[in-house]
CSV table of C-alpha atoms in Angstrom, one decimal:
chain,number,residue,atom,x,y,z
L,1020,MET,CA,-5.6,-80.9,-38.1
L,1021,SER,CA,-2.8,-78.0,-38.2
L,1022,LYS,CA,0.9,-79.3,-36.8
L,1023,LYS,CA,2.7,-77.2,-34.5
L,1024,LYS,CA,6.4,-78.2,-33.9
L,1025,PHE,CA,10.0,-77.8,-33.8
L,1026,VAL,CA,11.8,-79.1,-36.6
L,1027,SER,CA,15.2,-79.8,-35.3
L,1028,GLY,CA,18.3,-78.3,-37.5
L,1029,PHE,CA,16.3,-76.3,-40.2
L,1030,ALA,CA,13.8,-74.7,-37.4
L,1031,VAL,CA,17.0,-73.7,-36.2
L,1032,LYS,CA,18.5,-72.4,-39.6
L,1033,LEU,CA,14.8,-70.5,-40.1
L,1034,LEU,CA,15.3,-68.8,-36.7
L,1035,VAL,CA,18.2,-66.6,-37.4
L,1036,VAL,CA,16.6,-66.1,-40.6
L,1037,ALA,CA,13.8,-64.4,-38.0
L,1038,ALA,CA,16.8,-62.6,-36.5
L,1039,CYS,CA,18.1,-61.3,-39.6
L,1040,PHE,CA,14.6,-60.2,-40.7
L,1041,ALA,CA,14.3,-59.0,-37.4
L,1042,ALA,CA,16.9,-56.7,-37.2
L,1043,SER,CA,16.1,-55.5,-40.8
L,1044,PHE,CA,12.9,-55.0,-39.5
L,1045,SER,CA,13.7,-52.5,-36.3
L,1046,VAL,CA,16.6,-50.9,-38.7
L,1047,SER,CA,14.2,-50.1,-41.2
L,1048,GLY,CA,11.8,-48.7,-38.5
L,1049,GLN,CA,14.6,-46.6,-36.6
L,1050,GLN,CA,14.9,-44.8,-40.1
L,1051,GLY,CA,12.0,-43.8,-41.0
L,1052,THR,CA,11.9,-44.7,-44.7
L,1053,GLN,CA,10.5,-48.0,-46.7
L,1054,PRO,CA,12.7,-50.1,-48.8
L,1055,ALA,CA,11.2,-49.6,-52.3
L,1056,ALA,CA,10.7,-53.6,-52.7
L,1057,ASP,CA,8.6,-53.3,-49.2
L,1058,LYS,CA,4.8,-54.0,-49.7
L,1059,THR,CA,2.1,-52.5,-48.2
L,1060,VAL,CA,-1.1,-54.3,-47.1
L,1061,PRO,CA,-3.7,-51.6,-46.7
L,1062,PRO,CA,-6.6,-51.2,-44.0
L,1063,VAL,CA,-9.0,-52.3,-46.8
L,1064,ALA,CA,-7.4,-53.7,-49.9
L,1065,VAL,CA,-8.0,-56.4,-53.0
L,1066,ALA,CA,-4.3,-55.6,-53.7
L,1067,PRO,CA,-1.0,-54.1,-51.9
L,1068,VAL,CA,-0.3,-50.4,-53.0
L,1069,ALA,CA,3.4,-49.0,-53.1
L,1070,ALA,CA,3.9,-47.2,-49.9
L,1071,ALA,CA,1.8,-45.8,-46.9
L,1072,THR,CA,1.8,-42.3,-46.4
L,1073,SER,CA,-2.1,-41.2,-45.6
L,1074,LYS,CA,-2.8,-39.9,-42.6
L,1075,THR,CA,-7.0,-41.5,-42.7
L,1076,PRO,CA,-6.9,-44.8,-44.2
L,1077,ALA,CA,-10.2,-46.0,-43.9
L,1078,THR,CA,-11.3,-48.7,-42.2
L,1079,LEU,CA,-14.3,-50.6,-42.8
L,1080,THR,CA,-14.1,-53.4,-40.3
L,1081,THR,CA,-16.8,-53.7,-37.3
L,1082,ASN,CA,-14.0,-56.1,-35.3
L,1083,ASP,CA,-11.9,-54.1,-33.0
L,1084,ASP,CA,-9.7,-56.6,-32.8
L,1085,ASP,CA,-8.6,-56.6,-36.3
L,1086,ARG,CA,-8.0,-52.5,-36.4
L,1087,TYR,CA,-4.4,-51.6,-36.6
L,1088,ARG,CA,-2.5,-51.3,-33.7
L,1089,ILE,CA,0.8,-49.1,-32.9
L,1090,GLY,CA,4.0,-50.3,-32.7
L,1091,PRO,CA,7.3,-49.2,-32.3
L,1092,GLY,CA,8.7,-47.1,-34.9
L,1093,ASP,CA,5.4,-45.9,-36.5
L,1094,ILE,CA,5.1,-42.4,-37.2
L,1095,LEU,CA,2.4,-40.3,-35.7
L,1096,ASP,CA,0.6,-37.2,-36.3
L,1097,ILE,CA,-1.1,-35.2,-33.3
L,1098,ARG,CA,-3.5,-32.5,-33.9
L,1099,ILE,CA,-5.0,-30.7,-30.9
L,1100,LEU,CA,-8.2,-28.5,-32.4
L,1101,ASN,CA,-7.3,-24.7,-31.4
L,1102,ARG,CA,-4.4,-25.8,-30.4
L,1103,PRO,CA,-1.6,-25.5,-32.7
L,1104,ASN,CA,1.1,-25.3,-30.4
L,1105,LEU,CA,0.6,-28.7,-29.2
L,1106,SER,CA,-0.4,-30.4,-32.3
L,1107,ARG,CA,3.1,-32.5,-33.7
L,1108,ASP,CA,3.4,-33.4,-36.9
L,1109,ALA,CA,6.0,-37.0,-37.9
L,1110,VAL,CA,5.8,-38.4,-33.6
L,1111,ARG,CA,8.5,-41.0,-33.4
L,1112,VAL,CA,6.3,-44.0,-31.6
L,1113,GLU,CA,10.4,-45.4,-29.6
L,1114,GLY,CA,11.1,-48.8,-28.8
L,1115,ASN,CA,9.8,-49.2,-25.6
L,1116,GLY,CA,6.5,-48.0,-27.4
L,1117,LEU,CA,6.2,-44.6,-25.3
L,1118,ILE,CA,6.0,-40.8,-27.3
L,1119,ARG,CA,6.5,-37.5,-24.9
L,1120,MET,CA,3.7,-34.7,-25.8
L,1121,PRO,CA,4.1,-30.6,-24.5
L,1122,LEU,CA,3.0,-29.9,-21.0
L,1123,ILE,CA,2.5,-33.2,-20.0
L,1124,ASP,CA,5.3,-34.2,-17.9
L,1125,GLU,CA,5.4,-39.0,-18.0
L,1126,GLU,CA,5.9,-40.4,-21.7
L,1127,ILE,CA,2.7,-41.7,-23.1
L,1128,GLN,CA,2.2,-45.4,-23.7
L,1129,ALA,CA,1.8,-45.2,-27.5
L,1130,ALA,CA,1.9,-48.9,-28.5
L,1131,CYS,CA,-0.9,-51.6,-28.6
L,1132,LYS,CA,-2.8,-48.6,-29.1
L,1133,THR,CA,-5.5,-47.9,-31.8
L,1134,GLU,CA,-5.9,-44.3,-33.3
L,1135,GLY,CA,-8.6,-43.5,-30.9
L,1136,GLU,CA,-7.6,-45.0,-28.1
L,1137,LEU,CA,-4.4,-42.9,-28.0
L,1138,ALA,CA,-6.3,-39.4,-29.2
L,1139,LYS,CA,-8.8,-40.2,-26.0
L,1140,ASP,CA,-5.3,-41.3,-23.4
L,1141,ILE,CA,-3.7,-38.1,-24.6
L,1142,ALA,CA,-7.4,-35.7,-24.0
L,1143,GLU,CA,-7.7,-37.1,-21.2
L,1144,ARG,CA,-4.3,-35.7,-19.9
L,1145,TYR,CA,-5.0,-32.4,-21.3
L,1146,THR,CA,-8.3,-32.1,-19.5
L,1147,LYS,CA,-6.4,-30.7,-16.5
L,1148,PHE,CA,-5.1,-27.5,-18.6
L,1149,TYR,CA,-7.8,-27.0,-21.2
L,1150,ARG,CA,-12.0,-27.8,-21.1
L,1151,LYS,CA,-12.8,-30.9,-23.3
L,1152,PRO,CA,-10.0,-30.7,-25.9
L,1153,GLN,CA,-10.3,-32.3,-29.0
L,1154,VAL,CA,-7.7,-34.7,-30.3
L,1155,ASP,CA,-6.6,-36.6,-33.6
L,1156,VAL,CA,-4.0,-39.1,-34.3
L,1157,PHE,CA,-3.3,-40.4,-37.8
L,1158,ILE,CA,-0.3,-42.2,-38.3
L,1159,LYS,CA,1.6,-41.1,-41.3
L,1160,GLU,CA,4.1,-44.2,-41.6
L,1161,TYR,CA,4.1,-47.9,-40.6
L,1162,HIS,CA,7.2,-49.5,-39.9
L,1163,SER,CA,5.9,-51.7,-36.5
L,1164,ARG,CA,4.2,-54.5,-38.7
L,1165,GLN,CA,6.8,-56.1,-41.6
L,1166,VAL,CA,6.5,-59.5,-42.4
L,1167,ALA,CA,7.8,-61.6,-45.3
L,1168,VAL,CA,6.9,-64.3,-47.5
L,1169,ILE,CA,9.4,-66.3,-49.4
L,1170,GLY,CA,10.2,-69.1,-51.0
L,1171,ALA,CA,7.9,-70.9,-53.9
L,1172,VAL,CA,5.2,-68.3,-54.3
L,1173,ASN,CA,4.8,-65.6,-57.1
L,1174,GLU,CA,6.2,-62.4,-55.8
L,1175,GLN,CA,8.8,-62.9,-53.1
L,1176,SER,CA,8.1,-60.0,-50.8
L,1177,ARG,CA,8.0,-57.9,-47.5
L,1178,PHE,CA,4.7,-56.3,-46.2
L,1179,GLU,CA,4.4,-53.8,-43.8
L,1180,LEU,CA,0.7,-54.6,-42.4
L,1181,GLN,CA,-1.4,-51.8,-41.3
L,1182,ARG,CA,-4.2,-54.3,-40.0
L,1183,ARG,CA,-4.3,-58.1,-38.8
L,1184,ILE,CA,-4.3,-60.6,-41.1
L,1185,ARG,CA,-4.4,-64.0,-42.0
L,1186,LEU,CA,-1.9,-66.3,-44.1
L,1187,LEU,CA,-4.3,-67.5,-46.8
L,1188,ASP,CA,-5.1,-63.3,-47.6
L,1189,LEU,CA,-1.0,-62.4,-47.2
L,1190,LEU,CA,-0.1,-65.1,-49.7
L,1191,THR,CA,-3.4,-63.5,-52.1
L,1192,TYR,CA,-0.5,-60.3,-52.0
L,1193,ALA,CA,2.2,-62.3,-52.7
L,1194,LYS,CA,0.1,-63.6,-56.0
L,1195,GLY,CA,-0.4,-67.4,-54.4
L,1196,THR,CA,1.8,-70.2,-54.6
L,1197,SER,CA,4.4,-71.4,-57.8
L,1198,PRO,CA,4.0,-74.2,-59.2
L,1199,LYS,CA,6.8,-75.5,-57.6
L,1200,ALA,CA,5.5,-75.5,-54.2
L,1201,GLY,CA,5.3,-78.5,-51.6
L,1202,GLN,CA,2.9,-79.9,-49.6
L,1203,THR,CA,3.7,-77.7,-46.3
L,1204,ILE,CA,3.8,-73.9,-45.1
L,1205,ASN,CA,5.9,-72.3,-42.6
L,1206,ILE,CA,5.9,-69.6,-40.6
L,1207,VAL,CA,9.2,-69.1,-38.4
L,1208,HIS,CA,8.2,-66.3,-35.5
L,1209,ALA,CA,10.1,-63.3,-34.5
L,1210,PRO,CA,10.5,-63.2,-30.7
L,1211,ARG,CA,7.3,-60.9,-29.6
L,1212,VAL,CA,8.6,-57.8,-28.0
L,1213,GLN,CA,5.7,-55.6,-27.8
L,1214,ALA,CA,2.7,-58.5,-26.3
L,1215,CYS,CA,-0.2,-56.9,-27.6
L,1216,GLN,CA,-2.4,-59.9,-28.4
L,1217,LYS,CA,-4.6,-60.9,-25.7
L,1218,ALA,CA,-3.5,-64.5,-23.5
L,1219,GLY,CA,-3.7,-67.3,-25.4
L,1220,GLU,CA,-3.6,-65.1,-28.7
L,1221,GLY,CA,-0.7,-65.2,-31.4
L,1222,ALA,CA,1.4,-67.7,-32.5
L,1223,ASP,CA,2.8,-70.5,-29.8
L,1224,ASP,CA,6.4,-70.4,-28.1
L,1225,ALA,CA,7.6,-72.7,-30.3
L,1226,GLY,CA,8.7,-69.9,-32.8
L,1227,PHE,CA,8.3,-72.5,-35.8
L,1228,SER,CA,4.4,-73.5,-36.6
L,1229,SER,CA,4.2,-75.7,-40.0
L,1230,TYR,CA,0.9,-76.2,-42.0
L,1231,LYS,CA,-0.6,-78.0,-44.3
L,1232,LEU,CA,-0.6,-76.4,-47.5
L,1233,SER,CA,-4.2,-77.5,-48.9
L,1234,GLU,CA,-5.7,-76.7,-45.7
L,1235,THR,CA,-4.7,-73.4,-45.8
L,1236,LEU,CA,-5.1,-72.9,-49.4
L,1237,GLN,CA,-9.2,-74.7,-48.5
L,1238,GLY,CA,-9.0,-72.2,-45.3
L,1239,ASP,CA,-9.2,-74.3,-43.1
L,1240,PRO,CA,-9.4,-72.0,-39.7
L,1241,ARG,CA,-6.6,-74.6,-38.0
L,1242,ALA,CA,-4.2,-73.9,-40.6
L,1243,ASN,CA,-4.9,-70.3,-41.8
L,1244,PRO,CA,-4.2,-68.3,-38.4
L,1245,PHE,CA,-3.3,-64.6,-37.4
L,1246,ILE,CA,0.4,-63.0,-38.9
L,1247,GLU,CA,2.1,-60.9,-36.4
L,1248,ALA,CA,4.5,-58.2,-36.9
L,1249,GLY,CA,8.1,-60.3,-37.8
L,1250,ASP,CA,6.6,-63.4,-39.4
L,1251,ILE,CA,8.7,-64.9,-41.7
L,1252,ILE,CA,6.6,-67.3,-44.3
L,1253,THR,CA,8.2,-69.9,-46.4
L,1254,VAL,CA,6.8,-72.3,-48.4
L,1255,PRO,CA,9.0,-74.7,-49.5
L,1256,GLU,CA,9.7,-76.2,-53.1
L,1257,ALA,CA,8.8,-79.8,-53.6
L,1258,ASN,CA,10.8,-82.8,-53.9
L,1259,LEU,CA,11.0,-83.7,-57.7
L,1260,VAL,CA,10.8,-86.9,-59.8
L,1261,TYR,CA,12.4,-87.4,-63.3
L,1262,VAL,CA,10.7,-89.2,-65.8
L,1263,VAL,CA,13.0,-89.6,-69.4
L,1264,GLY,CA,13.3,-91.9,-72.4
L,1265,ASN,CA,11.4,-93.6,-74.9
L,1266,VAL,CA,7.6,-91.3,-73.3
L,1267,TYR,CA,5.9,-89.0,-75.3
L,1268,THR,CA,6.5,-86.3,-72.9
L,1269,PRO,CA,9.6,-86.5,-70.8
L,1270,LEU,CA,9.2,-83.7,-67.9
L,1271,THR,CA,10.0,-82.9,-64.1
L,1272,ILE,CA,7.1,-83.7,-61.7
L,1273,PRO,CA,6.9,-82.2,-58.4
L,1274,LEU,CA,5.8,-84.8,-55.5
L,1275,LYS,CA,3.1,-82.5,-54.1
L,1276,GLU,CA,1.0,-86.1,-53.0
L,1277,PRO,CA,2.6,-89.7,-53.5
L,1278,ILE,CA,3.1,-90.4,-56.8
L,1279,THR,CA,3.4,-93.7,-58.1
L,1280,LEU,CA,5.5,-95.6,-60.9
L,1281,SER,CA,2.8,-96.1,-63.5
L,1282,ARG,CA,1.0,-92.7,-63.3
L,1283,ALA,CA,4.3,-90.4,-63.3
L,1284,VAL,CA,4.8,-92.8,-66.6
L,1285,ALA,CA,0.9,-91.5,-67.8
L,1286,MET,CA,2.0,-87.8,-66.7
L,1287,ALA,CA,4.5,-88.0,-69.2
L,1288,GLY,CA,1.8,-89.1,-71.3
L,1289,GLY,CA,2.9,-93.0,-71.6
L,1290,VAL,CA,5.8,-95.1,-73.5
L,1291,LYS,CA,6.2,-94.7,-76.7
L,1292,GLN,CA,6.8,-98.2,-79.4
L,1293,ASP,CA,10.0,-100.2,-79.8
L,1294,SER,CA,9.9,-99.5,-75.4
L,1295,LYS,CA,11.1,-101.8,-72.9
L,1296,LYS,CA,8.3,-102.3,-70.9
L,1297,ASP,CA,9.3,-105.3,-68.8
L,1298,LYS,CA,13.0,-103.1,-68.6
L,1299,VAL,CA,11.9,-100.2,-67.1
L,1300,ARG,CA,14.3,-98.6,-64.2
L,1301,ILE,CA,14.1,-96.2,-61.7
L,1302,VAL,CA,17.3,-95.4,-60.8
L,1303,ARG,CA,17.4,-94.1,-57.2
L,1304,GLN,CA,20.0,-92.2,-54.8
L,1305,GLU,CA,19.5,-92.9,-51.1
L,1306,PRO,CA,20.0,-90.7,-48.5
L,1307,GLY,CA,23.4,-90.0,-46.9
L,1308,ALA,CA,24.5,-92.8,-49.8
L,1309,ALA,CA,27.4,-92.4,-51.7
L,1310,THR,CA,26.4,-94.1,-55.2
L,1311,SER,CA,22.6,-94.7,-56.6
L,1312,LYS,CA,21.0,-98.1,-57.0
L,1313,GLU,CA,18.8,-98.8,-60.1
L,1314,ILE,CA,15.7,-101.1,-59.7
L,1315,VAL,CA,14.6,-102.7,-62.6
L,1316,VAL,CA,10.3,-102.9,-63.3
L,1317,ASP,CA,8.4,-104.4,-65.5
L,1318,LEU,CA,5.5,-101.9,-66.3
L,1319,THR,CA,3.5,-104.4,-68.3
L,1320,ALA,CA,3.0,-106.5,-65.3
L,1321,ILE,CA,1.9,-103.6,-62.6
L,1322,GLU,CA,0.0,-102.9,-66.0
L,1323,LYS,CA,-2.1,-106.3,-65.3
L,1324,LYS,CA,-2.0,-106.0,-62.2
L,1325,ARG,CA,0.7,-108.7,-61.4
L,1326,ALA,CA,3.0,-107.0,-59.3
L,1327,ASP,CA,2.8,-104.3,-57.0
L,1328,ASP,CA,3.1,-100.5,-58.6
L,1329,ILE,CA,5.9,-98.9,-56.8
L,1330,ALA,CA,5.9,-95.2,-55.0
L,1331,LEU,CA,8.4,-92.9,-56.1
L,1332,MET,CA,10.9,-91.4,-53.5
L,1333,PRO,CA,12.4,-87.7,-54.1
L,1334,ASN,CA,14.7,-87.4,-56.6
L,1335,ASP,CA,14.1,-90.7,-58.6
L,1336,ILE,CA,14.9,-90.8,-62.3
L,1337,ILE,CA,12.5,-93.1,-64.4
L,1338,ASP,CA,14.3,-93.9,-67.6
L,1339,VAL,CA,11.6,-95.9,-70.1
L,1340,PRO,CA,14.3,-98.0,-72.8
L,1341,THR,CA,14.3,-98.7,-76.1
L,1342,SER,CA,15.8,-101.5,-77.9
L,1343,GLY,CA,19.3,-100.8,-78.5
L,1344,SER,CA,18.9,-97.5,-78.1
L,1345,LYS,CA,21.0,-95.1,-74.6
L,1346,THR,CA,19.2,-92.3,-74.6
L,1347,PHE,CA,19.1,-92.0,-70.5
L,1348,LEU,CA,21.1,-89.2,-70.6
L,1349,ARG,CA,20.4,-87.0,-73.3
L,1350,GLY,CA,16.5,-87.8,-71.9
L,1351,LEU,CA,17.8,-86.3,-68.6
L,1352,LEU,CA,19.3,-83.0,-69.9
L,1353,GLY,CA,16.4,-82.0,-72.6
L,1354,THR,CA,14.2,-82.8,-69.3
L,1355,VAL,CA,16.5,-80.2,-67.2
L,1356,ALA,CA,18.0,-78.0,-69.7
L,1357,PRO,CA,15.5,-76.1,-70.5
L,1358,SER,CA,14.9,-74.2,-66.8
L,1359,VAL,CA,18.6,-74.0,-66.5
L,1360,ALA,CA,18.9,-72.1,-69.8
L,1361,GLN,CA,16.4,-69.0,-68.0
L,1362,LEU,CA,19.1,-68.7,-65.5
L,1363,PRO,CA,20.8,-65.4,-66.2
L,1364,VAL,CA,24.5,-65.4,-66.5
L,1365,ARG,CA,26.5,-64.3,-64.3
L,1366,ILE,CA,30.5,-64.0,-64.2
L,1367,VAL,CA,32.7,-65.3,-62.0
L,1368,PRO,CA,36.1,-63.1,-61.5
């Protein structure tokens, strides 16, 4: 089941981020230019393209709800057959969703309409001046439907949507989740300036939705909603546990699911000879505590079903000691240091 709720503290921070992103989206739309890092999700495609400049985007879907609807900031080309004096290039849709055309006194509602719907509306208005005017509307630049994907994905980016798209589809444009991804995926919903969706559609009024990542990746409809303009999709990283000491492969394990001590040791390749299996240590930092505590576990007793296996907590450090050897610190550094060495070096003046 999808899980939708306000998350105190975290949700407030993410909503602040959403407001910042929404502001940046609005500015980019008013400037009429697109940052180099922006991506575009085309009407029918398998990969993002660099920019949205085509005047005739192909649409192969038969579902009207999937067609792109014009929004504030979009740039339109409007052609009227045999009436070059009335045709217009680069018509910007204002923030209130309106445009103006020659000879027509009132402003025309463009937002929330498809290209064909707007062309029909304009043609009807010109019937009082011309007999059966033929009008074509092309979206020249897309600026009204930007979304962002951040967090534990392989390519964080902003995307300009040219069609309705679901959460799982958008993750493919971000090249999927990274190995560090946790168990959840969150959507921070921007305030809806233009309510184009029908009643009951789109996100709820909470401003924050959370789903189980595994259900989203399986395409479960309850965890695979349509993405709306201004949404920010975040994939939090999983909490980690560390296995060090006298094991074959010291490693860091993301807590994507519950993991026990014996399983973590097995994932590290098992213990080597001369290990003190009855003195395995779990170094645990309790939330809010200033100091950590140690839990000494008899791994042999667990393997023989004489003791309960221990469920690991975020940031636990499992140390498998050897007789007369202090390898804990060296093993922990060996686990963490390789990832640190890959970080860029910056100068602090």
